[in-house]
Coordinates of C-alpha atoms (C1' of nucleotides) in Angstrom, one line a residue:
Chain A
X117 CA 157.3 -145.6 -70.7
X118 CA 155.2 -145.9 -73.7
X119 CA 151.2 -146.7 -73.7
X120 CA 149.9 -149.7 -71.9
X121 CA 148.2 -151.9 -74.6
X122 CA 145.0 -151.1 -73.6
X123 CA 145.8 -147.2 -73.2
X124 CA 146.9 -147.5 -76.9
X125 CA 143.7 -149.3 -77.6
X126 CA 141.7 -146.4 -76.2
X127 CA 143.5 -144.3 -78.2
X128 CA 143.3 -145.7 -81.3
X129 CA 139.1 -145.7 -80.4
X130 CA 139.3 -141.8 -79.9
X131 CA 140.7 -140.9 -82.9
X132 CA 138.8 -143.4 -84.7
X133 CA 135.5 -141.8 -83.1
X134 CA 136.6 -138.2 -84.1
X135 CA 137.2 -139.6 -87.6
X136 CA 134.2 -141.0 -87.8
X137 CA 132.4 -138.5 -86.6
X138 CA 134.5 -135.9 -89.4
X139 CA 133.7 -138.1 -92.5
X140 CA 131.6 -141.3 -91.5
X141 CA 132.6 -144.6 -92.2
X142 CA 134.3 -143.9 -95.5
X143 CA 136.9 -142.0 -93.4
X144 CA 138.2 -144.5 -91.2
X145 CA 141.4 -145.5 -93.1
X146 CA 143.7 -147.8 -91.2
X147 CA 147.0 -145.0 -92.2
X148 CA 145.0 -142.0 -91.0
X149 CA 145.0 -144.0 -87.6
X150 CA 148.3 -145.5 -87.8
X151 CA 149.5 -141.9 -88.0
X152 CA 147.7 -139.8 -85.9
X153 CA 148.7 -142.5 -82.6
X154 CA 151.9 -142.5 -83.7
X155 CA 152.1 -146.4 -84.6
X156 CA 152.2 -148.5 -87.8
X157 CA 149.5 -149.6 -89.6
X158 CA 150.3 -153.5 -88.8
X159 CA 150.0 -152.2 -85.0
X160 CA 146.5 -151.2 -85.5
X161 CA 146.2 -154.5 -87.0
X162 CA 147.7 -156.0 -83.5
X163 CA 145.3 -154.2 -81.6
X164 CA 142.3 -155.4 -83.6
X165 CA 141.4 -157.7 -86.1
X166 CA 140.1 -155.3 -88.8
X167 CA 138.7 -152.1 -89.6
X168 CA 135.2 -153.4 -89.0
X169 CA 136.0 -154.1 -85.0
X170 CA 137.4 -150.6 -84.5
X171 CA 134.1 -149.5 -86.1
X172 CA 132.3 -151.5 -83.6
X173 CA 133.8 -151.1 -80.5
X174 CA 133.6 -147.4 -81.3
X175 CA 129.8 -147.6 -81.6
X176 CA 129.5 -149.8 -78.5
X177 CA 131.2 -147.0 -76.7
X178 CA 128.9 -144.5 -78.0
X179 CA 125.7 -146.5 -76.9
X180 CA 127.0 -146.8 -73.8
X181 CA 127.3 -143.0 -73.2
X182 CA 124.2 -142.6 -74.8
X183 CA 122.5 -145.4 -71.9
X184 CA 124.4 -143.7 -69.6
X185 CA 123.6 -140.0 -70.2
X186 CA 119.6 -141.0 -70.6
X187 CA 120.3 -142.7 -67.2
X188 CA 121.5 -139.1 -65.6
X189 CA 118.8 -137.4 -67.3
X190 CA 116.5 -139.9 -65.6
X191 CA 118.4 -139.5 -62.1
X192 CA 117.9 -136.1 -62.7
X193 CA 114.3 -135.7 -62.6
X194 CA 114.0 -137.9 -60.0
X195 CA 116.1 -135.5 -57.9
X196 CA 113.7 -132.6 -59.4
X197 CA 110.5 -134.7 -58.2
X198 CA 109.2 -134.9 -61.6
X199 CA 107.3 -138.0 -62.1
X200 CA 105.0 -137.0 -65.0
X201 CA 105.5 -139.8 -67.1
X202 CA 105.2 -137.3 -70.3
X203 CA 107.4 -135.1 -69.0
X204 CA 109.7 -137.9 -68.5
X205 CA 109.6 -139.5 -71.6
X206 CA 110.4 -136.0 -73.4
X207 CA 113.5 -135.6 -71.2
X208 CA 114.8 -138.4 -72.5
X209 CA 113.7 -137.9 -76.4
X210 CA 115.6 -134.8 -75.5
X211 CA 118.7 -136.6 -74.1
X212 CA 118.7 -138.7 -77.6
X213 CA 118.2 -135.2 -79.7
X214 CA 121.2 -133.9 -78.0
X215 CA 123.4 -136.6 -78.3
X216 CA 122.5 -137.5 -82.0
X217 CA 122.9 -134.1 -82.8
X218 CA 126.7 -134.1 -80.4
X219 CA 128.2 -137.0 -83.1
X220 CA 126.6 -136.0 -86.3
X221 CA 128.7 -138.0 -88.5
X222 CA 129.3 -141.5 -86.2
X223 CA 125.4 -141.7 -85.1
X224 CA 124.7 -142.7 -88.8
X225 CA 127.8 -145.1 -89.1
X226 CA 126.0 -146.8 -85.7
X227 CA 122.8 -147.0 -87.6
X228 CA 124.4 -147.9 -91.1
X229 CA 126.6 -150.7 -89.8
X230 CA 125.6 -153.8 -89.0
X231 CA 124.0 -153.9 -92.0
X232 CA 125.6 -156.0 -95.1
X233 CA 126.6 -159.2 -92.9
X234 CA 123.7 -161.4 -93.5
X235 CA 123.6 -163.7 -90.5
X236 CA 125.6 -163.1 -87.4
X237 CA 126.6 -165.7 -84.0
X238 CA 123.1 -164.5 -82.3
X239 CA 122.6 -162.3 -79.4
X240 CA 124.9 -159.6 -79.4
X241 CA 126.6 -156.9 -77.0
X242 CA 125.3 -154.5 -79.6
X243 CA 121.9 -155.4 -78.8
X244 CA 122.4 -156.2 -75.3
X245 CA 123.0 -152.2 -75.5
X246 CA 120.0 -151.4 -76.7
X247 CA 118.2 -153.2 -74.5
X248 CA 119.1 -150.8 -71.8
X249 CA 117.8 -148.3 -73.5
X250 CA 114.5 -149.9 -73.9
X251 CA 114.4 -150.8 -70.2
X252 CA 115.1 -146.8 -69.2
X253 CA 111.7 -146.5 -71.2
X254 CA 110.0 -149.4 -70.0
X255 CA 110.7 -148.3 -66.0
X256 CA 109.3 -144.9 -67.4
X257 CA 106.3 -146.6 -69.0
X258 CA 105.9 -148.5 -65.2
X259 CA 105.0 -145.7 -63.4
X260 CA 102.4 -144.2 -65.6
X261 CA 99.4 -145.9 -64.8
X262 CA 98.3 -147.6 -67.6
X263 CA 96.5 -150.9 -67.6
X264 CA 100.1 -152.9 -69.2
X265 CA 101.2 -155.7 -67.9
X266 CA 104.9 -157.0 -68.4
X267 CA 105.5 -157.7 -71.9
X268 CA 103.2 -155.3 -72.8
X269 CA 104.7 -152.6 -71.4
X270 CA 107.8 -153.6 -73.3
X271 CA 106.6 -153.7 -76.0
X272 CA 105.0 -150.2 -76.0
X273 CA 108.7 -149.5 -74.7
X274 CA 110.0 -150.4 -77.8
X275 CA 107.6 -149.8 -79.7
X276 CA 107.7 -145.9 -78.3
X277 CA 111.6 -145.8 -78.5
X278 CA 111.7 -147.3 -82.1
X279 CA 109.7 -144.5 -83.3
X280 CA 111.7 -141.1 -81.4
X281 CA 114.5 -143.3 -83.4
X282 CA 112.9 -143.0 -86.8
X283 CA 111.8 -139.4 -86.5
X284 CA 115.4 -138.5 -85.4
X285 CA 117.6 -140.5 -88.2
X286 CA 114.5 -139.7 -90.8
X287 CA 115.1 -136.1 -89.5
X288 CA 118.8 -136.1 -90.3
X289 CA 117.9 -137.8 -93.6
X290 CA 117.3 -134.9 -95.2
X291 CA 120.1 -131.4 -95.0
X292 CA 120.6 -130.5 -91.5
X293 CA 119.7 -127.5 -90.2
X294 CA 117.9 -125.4 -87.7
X295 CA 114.4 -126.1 -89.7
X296 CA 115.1 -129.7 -89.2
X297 CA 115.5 -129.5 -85.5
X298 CA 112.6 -127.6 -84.9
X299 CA 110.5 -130.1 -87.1
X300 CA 112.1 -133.5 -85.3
X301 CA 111.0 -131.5 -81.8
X302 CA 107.8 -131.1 -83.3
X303 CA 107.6 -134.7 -84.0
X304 CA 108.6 -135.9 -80.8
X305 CA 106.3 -134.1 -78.8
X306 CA 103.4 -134.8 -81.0
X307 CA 104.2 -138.6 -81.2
X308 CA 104.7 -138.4 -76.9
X309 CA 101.9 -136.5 -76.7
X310 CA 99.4 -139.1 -79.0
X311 CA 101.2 -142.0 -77.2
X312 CA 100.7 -141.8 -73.8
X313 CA 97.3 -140.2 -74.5
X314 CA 96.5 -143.2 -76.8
X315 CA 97.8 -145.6 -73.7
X316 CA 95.2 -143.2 -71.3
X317 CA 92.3 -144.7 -73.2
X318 CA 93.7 -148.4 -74.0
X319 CA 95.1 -147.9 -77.9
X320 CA 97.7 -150.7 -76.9
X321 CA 94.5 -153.1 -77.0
X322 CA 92.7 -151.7 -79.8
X323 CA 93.7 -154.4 -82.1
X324 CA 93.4 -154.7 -86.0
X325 CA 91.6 -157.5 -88.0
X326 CA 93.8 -157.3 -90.8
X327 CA 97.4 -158.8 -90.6
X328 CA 99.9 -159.2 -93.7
X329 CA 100.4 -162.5 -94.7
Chain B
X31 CA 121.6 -154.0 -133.0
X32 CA 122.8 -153.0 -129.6
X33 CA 121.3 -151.3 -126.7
X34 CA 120.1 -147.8 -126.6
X35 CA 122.1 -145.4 -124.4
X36 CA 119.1 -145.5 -122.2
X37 CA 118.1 -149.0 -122.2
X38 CA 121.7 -149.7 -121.1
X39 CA 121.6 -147.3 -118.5
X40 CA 118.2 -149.4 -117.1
X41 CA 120.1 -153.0 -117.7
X42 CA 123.0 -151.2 -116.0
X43 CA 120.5 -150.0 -112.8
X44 CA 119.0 -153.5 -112.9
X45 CA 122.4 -155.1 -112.3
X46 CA 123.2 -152.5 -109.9
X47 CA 120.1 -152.8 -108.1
X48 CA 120.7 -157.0 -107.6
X49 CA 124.0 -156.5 -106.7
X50 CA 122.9 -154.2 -103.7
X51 CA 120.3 -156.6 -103.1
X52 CA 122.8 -159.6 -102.4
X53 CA 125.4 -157.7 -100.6
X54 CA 125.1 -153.8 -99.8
X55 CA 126.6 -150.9 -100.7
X56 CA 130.2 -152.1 -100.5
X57 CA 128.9 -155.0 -103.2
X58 CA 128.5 -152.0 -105.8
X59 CA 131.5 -152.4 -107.9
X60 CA 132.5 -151.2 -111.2
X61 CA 134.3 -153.8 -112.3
X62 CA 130.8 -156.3 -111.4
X63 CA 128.6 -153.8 -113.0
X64 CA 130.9 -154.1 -116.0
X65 CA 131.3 -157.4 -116.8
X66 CA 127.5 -158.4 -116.2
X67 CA 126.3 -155.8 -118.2
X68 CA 128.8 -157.0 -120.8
X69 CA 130.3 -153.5 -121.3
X70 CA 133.3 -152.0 -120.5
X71 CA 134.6 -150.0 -116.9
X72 CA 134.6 -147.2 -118.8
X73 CA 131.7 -147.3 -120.2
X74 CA 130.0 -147.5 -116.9
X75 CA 131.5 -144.4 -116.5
X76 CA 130.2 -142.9 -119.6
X77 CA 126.8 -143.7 -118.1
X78 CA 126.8 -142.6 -115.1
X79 CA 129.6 -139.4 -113.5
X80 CA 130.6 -142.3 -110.7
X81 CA 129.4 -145.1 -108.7
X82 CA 127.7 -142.8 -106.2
X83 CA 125.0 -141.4 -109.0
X84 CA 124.1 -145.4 -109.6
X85 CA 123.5 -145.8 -106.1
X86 CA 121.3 -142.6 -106.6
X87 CA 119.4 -143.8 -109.1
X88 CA 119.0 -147.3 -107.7
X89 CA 117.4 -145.3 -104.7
X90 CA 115.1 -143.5 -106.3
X91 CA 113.9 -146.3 -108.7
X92 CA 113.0 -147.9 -105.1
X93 CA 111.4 -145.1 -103.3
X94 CA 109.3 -144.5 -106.5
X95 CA 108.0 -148.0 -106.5
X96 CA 107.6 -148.0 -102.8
X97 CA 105.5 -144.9 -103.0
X98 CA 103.7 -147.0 -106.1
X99 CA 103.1 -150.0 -104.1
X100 CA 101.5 -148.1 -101.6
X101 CA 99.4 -146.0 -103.4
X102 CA 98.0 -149.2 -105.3
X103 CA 97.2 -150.8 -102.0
X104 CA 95.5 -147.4 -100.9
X105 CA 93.1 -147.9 -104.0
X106 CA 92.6 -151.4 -103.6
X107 CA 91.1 -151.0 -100.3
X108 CA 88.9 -148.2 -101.5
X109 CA 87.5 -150.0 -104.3
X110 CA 86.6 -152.6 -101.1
X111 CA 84.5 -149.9 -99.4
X112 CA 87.1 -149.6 -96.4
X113 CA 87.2 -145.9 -94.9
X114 CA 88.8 -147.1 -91.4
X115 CA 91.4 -144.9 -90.5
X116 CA 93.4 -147.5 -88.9
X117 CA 92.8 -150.0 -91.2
X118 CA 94.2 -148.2 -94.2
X119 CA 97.4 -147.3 -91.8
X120 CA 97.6 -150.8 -91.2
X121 CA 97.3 -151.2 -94.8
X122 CA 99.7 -148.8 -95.9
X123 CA 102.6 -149.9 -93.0
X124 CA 102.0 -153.2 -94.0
X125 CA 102.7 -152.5 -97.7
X126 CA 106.1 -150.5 -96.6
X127 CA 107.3 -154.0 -94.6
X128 CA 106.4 -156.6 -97.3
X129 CA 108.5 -154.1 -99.7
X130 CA 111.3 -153.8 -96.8
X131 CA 111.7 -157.6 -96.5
X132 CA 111.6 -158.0 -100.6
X133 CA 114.9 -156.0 -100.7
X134 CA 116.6 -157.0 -97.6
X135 CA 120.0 -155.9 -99.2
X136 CA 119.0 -152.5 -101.0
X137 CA 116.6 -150.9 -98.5
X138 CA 119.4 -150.6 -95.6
X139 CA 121.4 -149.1 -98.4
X140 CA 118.9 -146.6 -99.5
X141 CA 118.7 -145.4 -95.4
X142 CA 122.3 -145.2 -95.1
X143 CA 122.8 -143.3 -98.3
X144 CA 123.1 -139.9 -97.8
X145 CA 124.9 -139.7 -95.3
X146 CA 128.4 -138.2 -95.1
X147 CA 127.8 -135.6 -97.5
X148 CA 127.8 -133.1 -95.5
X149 CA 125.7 -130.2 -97.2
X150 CA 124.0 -130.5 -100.4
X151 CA 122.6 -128.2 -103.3
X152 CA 119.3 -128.2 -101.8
X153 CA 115.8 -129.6 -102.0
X154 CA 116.2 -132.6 -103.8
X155 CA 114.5 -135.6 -106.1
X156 CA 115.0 -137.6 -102.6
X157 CA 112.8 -135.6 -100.4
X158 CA 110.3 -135.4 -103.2
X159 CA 109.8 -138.9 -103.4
X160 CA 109.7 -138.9 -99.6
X161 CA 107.2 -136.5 -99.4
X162 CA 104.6 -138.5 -101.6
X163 CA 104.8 -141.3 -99.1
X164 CA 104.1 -138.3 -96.3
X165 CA 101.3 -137.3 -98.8
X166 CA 99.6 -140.2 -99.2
X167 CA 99.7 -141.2 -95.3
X168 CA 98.2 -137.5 -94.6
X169 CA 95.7 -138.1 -97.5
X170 CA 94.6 -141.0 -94.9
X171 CA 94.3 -139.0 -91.7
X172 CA 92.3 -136.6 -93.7
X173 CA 89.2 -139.1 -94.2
X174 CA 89.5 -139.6 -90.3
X175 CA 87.3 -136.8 -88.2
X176 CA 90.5 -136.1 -86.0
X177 CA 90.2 -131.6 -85.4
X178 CA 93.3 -131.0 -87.1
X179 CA 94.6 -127.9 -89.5
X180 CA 96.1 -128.9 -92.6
X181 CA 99.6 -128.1 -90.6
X182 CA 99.2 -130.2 -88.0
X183 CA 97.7 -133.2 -90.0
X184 CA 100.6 -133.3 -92.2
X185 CA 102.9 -133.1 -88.9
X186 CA 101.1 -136.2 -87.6
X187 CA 101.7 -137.6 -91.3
X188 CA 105.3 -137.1 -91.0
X189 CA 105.3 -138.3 -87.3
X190 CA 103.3 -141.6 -87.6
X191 CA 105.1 -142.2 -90.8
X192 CA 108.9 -141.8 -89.1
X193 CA 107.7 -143.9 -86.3
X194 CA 106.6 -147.0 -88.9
X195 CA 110.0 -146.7 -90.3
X196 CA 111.9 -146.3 -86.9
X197 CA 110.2 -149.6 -86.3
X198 CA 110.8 -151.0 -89.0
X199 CA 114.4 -150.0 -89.7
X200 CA 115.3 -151.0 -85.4
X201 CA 113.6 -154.1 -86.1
X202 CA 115.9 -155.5 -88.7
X203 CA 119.0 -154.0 -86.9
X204 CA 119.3 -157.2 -85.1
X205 CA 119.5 -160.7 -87.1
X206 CA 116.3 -161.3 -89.4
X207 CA 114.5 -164.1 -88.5
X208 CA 110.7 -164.6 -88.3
X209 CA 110.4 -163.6 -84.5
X210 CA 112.0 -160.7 -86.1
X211 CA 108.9 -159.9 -88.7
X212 CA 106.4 -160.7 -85.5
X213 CA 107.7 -158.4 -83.4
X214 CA 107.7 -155.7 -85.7
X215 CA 104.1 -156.6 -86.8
X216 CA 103.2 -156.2 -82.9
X217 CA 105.1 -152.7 -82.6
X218 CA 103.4 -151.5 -85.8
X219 CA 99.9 -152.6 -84.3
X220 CA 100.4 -150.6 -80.9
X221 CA 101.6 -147.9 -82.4
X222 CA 98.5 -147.1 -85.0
X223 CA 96.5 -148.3 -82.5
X224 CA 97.5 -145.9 -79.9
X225 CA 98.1 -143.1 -82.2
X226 CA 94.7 -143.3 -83.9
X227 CA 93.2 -143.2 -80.3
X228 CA 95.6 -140.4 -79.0
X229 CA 94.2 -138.9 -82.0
X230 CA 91.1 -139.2 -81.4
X231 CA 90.8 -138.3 -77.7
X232 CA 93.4 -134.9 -78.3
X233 CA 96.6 -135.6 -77.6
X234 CA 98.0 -134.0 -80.2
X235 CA 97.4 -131.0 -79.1
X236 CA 98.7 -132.1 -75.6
X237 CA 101.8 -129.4 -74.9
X238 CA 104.6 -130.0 -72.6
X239 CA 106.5 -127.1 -71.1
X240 CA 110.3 -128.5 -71.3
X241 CA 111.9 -128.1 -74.4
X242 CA 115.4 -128.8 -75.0
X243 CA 117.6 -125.2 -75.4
Chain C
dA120 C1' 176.9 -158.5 -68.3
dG121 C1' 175.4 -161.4 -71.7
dC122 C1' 172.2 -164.1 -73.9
dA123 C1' 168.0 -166.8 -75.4
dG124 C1' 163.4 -166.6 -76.4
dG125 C1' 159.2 -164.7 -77.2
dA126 C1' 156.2 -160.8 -78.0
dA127 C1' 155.3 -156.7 -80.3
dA128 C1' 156.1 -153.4 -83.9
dT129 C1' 157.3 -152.4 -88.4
dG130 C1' 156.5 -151.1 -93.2
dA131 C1' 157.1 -153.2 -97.7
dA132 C1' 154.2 -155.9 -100.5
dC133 C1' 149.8 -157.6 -102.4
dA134 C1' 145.0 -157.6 -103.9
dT135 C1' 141.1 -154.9 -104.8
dT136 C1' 138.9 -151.0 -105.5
dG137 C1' 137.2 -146.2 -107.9
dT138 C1' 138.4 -143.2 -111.5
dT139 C1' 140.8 -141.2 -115.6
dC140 C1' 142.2 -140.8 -120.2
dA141 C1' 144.8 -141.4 -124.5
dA142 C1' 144.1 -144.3 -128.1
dG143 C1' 141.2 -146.5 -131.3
dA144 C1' 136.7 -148.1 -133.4
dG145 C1' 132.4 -147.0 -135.4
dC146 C1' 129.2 -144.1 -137.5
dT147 C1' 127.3 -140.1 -140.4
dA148 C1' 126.9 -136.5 -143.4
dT149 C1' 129.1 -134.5 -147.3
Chain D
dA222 C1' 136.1 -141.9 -149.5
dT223 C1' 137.0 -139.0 -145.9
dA224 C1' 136.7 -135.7 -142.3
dG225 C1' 134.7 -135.1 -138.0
dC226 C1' 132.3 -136.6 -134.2
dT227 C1' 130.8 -139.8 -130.6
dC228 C1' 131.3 -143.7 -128.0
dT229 C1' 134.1 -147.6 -126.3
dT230 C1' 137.9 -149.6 -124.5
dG231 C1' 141.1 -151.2 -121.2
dA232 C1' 145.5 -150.0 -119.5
dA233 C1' 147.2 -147.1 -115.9
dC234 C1' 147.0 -144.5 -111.5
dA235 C1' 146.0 -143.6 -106.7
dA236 C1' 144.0 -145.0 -102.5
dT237 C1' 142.7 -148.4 -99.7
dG238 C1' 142.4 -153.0 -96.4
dT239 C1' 145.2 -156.6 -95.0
dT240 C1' 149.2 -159.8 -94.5
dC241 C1' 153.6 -161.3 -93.0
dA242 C1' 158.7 -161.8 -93.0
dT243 C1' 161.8 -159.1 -90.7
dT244 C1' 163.5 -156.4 -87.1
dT245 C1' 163.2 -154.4 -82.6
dC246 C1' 162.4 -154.7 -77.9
dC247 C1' 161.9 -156.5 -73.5
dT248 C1' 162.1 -160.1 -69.9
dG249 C1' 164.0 -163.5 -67.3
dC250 C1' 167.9 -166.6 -66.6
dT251 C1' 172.7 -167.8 -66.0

DNA sequence: AGCAGGAAATGAACATTGTTCAAGAGCTAT
DNA sequence: ATAGCTCTTGAACAATGTTCATTTCCTGCT
């Protein structure tokens, strides 16, 4: 009658997340879980291997929603007949913003954790995540017509994506509060604006003399 | 014979500040500080109220010498005669990178800091040191003949100075190798290079009608 | 029904941590 | 010398991640 496995397994990841998202990483404690899904703490241990895979199968479940919901937003103004690439871009800064701002305390343990383990196996499902991100961005870029071919449209994809990423966790570096909002928003349509204005008149080519060694 | 209260308290930061270096936040312990320092737990304690104000102070001791570094790299290039906008951008992201990669193990540590604390007394040493890096960057858009208030010039500061570090911080995310250091070399290039020229041709002022509720 | 075998759950036990604090050591001024 | 003060010490406590021998539970077979 009890939980399948793998329906114990999802519940273990829920309440993880809502810890998580109460006190950060600190507050992931193998009891708290133990007792709040009604189990032992050697049960969470037979479910997985340590703390440190809860933490990241939690945060690969939150980058999936977050590919997922930029996705809808997407689909959305595609249904609207928006095609604006500015406009589009926004939308899905916005859909970040929102979601970010939805899981204020596990969004940082996503950032904050793969750091500390010097060298990992190689490619990862963690990255393969945010790689879908960057395509969302990329088939954005594609239909502004700017002069990009392949890789460099993924670059600027990344490149564009990287930086709504810094001005949101550098926004949320500081206290949070309505100020800060505003002044990410700010941000973001400034750095849009430049952007695609900057890709208008061939900035992506523009290139610099001096490199660091 | 012995060490000064303060001069302890700097051997004690310098041990600190290695041991972050090696292995992260979680390689700060009291018991290591201790021993190396060839003082007692307690004593650490007498020092410093817990391990949390060490990480503090590591912080700051790094942001302060970031904002150094770049500020010395600002004057050498003015005593070479070069006023380029883009070049002293260059300049000043590459400056931020060389000191990212110098403290692979500290710098993620400084990001991921303050989080979890959910609200704090206030403005703080953080944000001052912070906003000197800000300062300097909009001391650089200034020289450029861009039409911007005082306002928006230090909004673009803050926004071309989140995206360098979104860049920067995404890029090492993933496993550090040297295609690592290229790639973020290539994002940093675009994006100066494209915000100078959205600069230059407007975009900032460029306003989009959706805003997120 | 009874039973054997394996899988899963349990929670006591261990190691490691941050932090505290009573006891002592060392110093200084009288 | 001695009282008083500060600083140091390291043992002790509580909280944590993790392990593992034991127990419990289920499943399939006779």
């Amino acid at each position: 009658m009890a939980l399948d496995k793998e329906e114990m397994s999802e519940k273990v990841l829920a309440i993880a997340e809502a810890l998580l998202n109460e006190g950060g990483a600190e507050n992931l404690k193998a009891r708290t879980i133990a007792e709040q899904a009604g189990i032992s703490v050697g049960s969470v241990y037979n479910l997985f291997a340590d703390l440190d895979e809860v933490h990241r199968a939690v945060n690969m479940r939150l980058l999936d929603r977050l590919g997922a919901t930029g996705l809808a937003a997407m689909a959305d103004l595609e249904r609207q007949g928006v095609t604006d690439v500015q406009h589009r871009i926004l939308a899905m800064a916005a859909a970040y913003v929102r979601f970010v701002e939805a899981h204020p305390g596990s969004w940082p343990a996503v950032l904050a954790f793969n750091r500390g383990r010097a060298t990992r196996p190689g490619p990862d499902a963690y990255d393969a995540l945010l790689d879908a991100l960057f395509d969302i961005v990329a088939g954005v870029l594609k239909a502004g017509d700017f002069g990009l071919d392949d890789n460099r449209r993924a670059l600027a994809a990344r490149t564009l994506w990287s930086s709504v990423h810094g001005i949101v966790t550098s926004g949320y570096v500081a206290n949070s509060n309505s100020r800060q909002a505003e002044e990410i928003w700010h941000q973001i349509e400034l750095l849009v604006g430049v952007f695609v204005k900057g890709l208008e008149h061939g900035g992506a080519f523009a290139h610099a003399e001096t490199k660091p060694e």
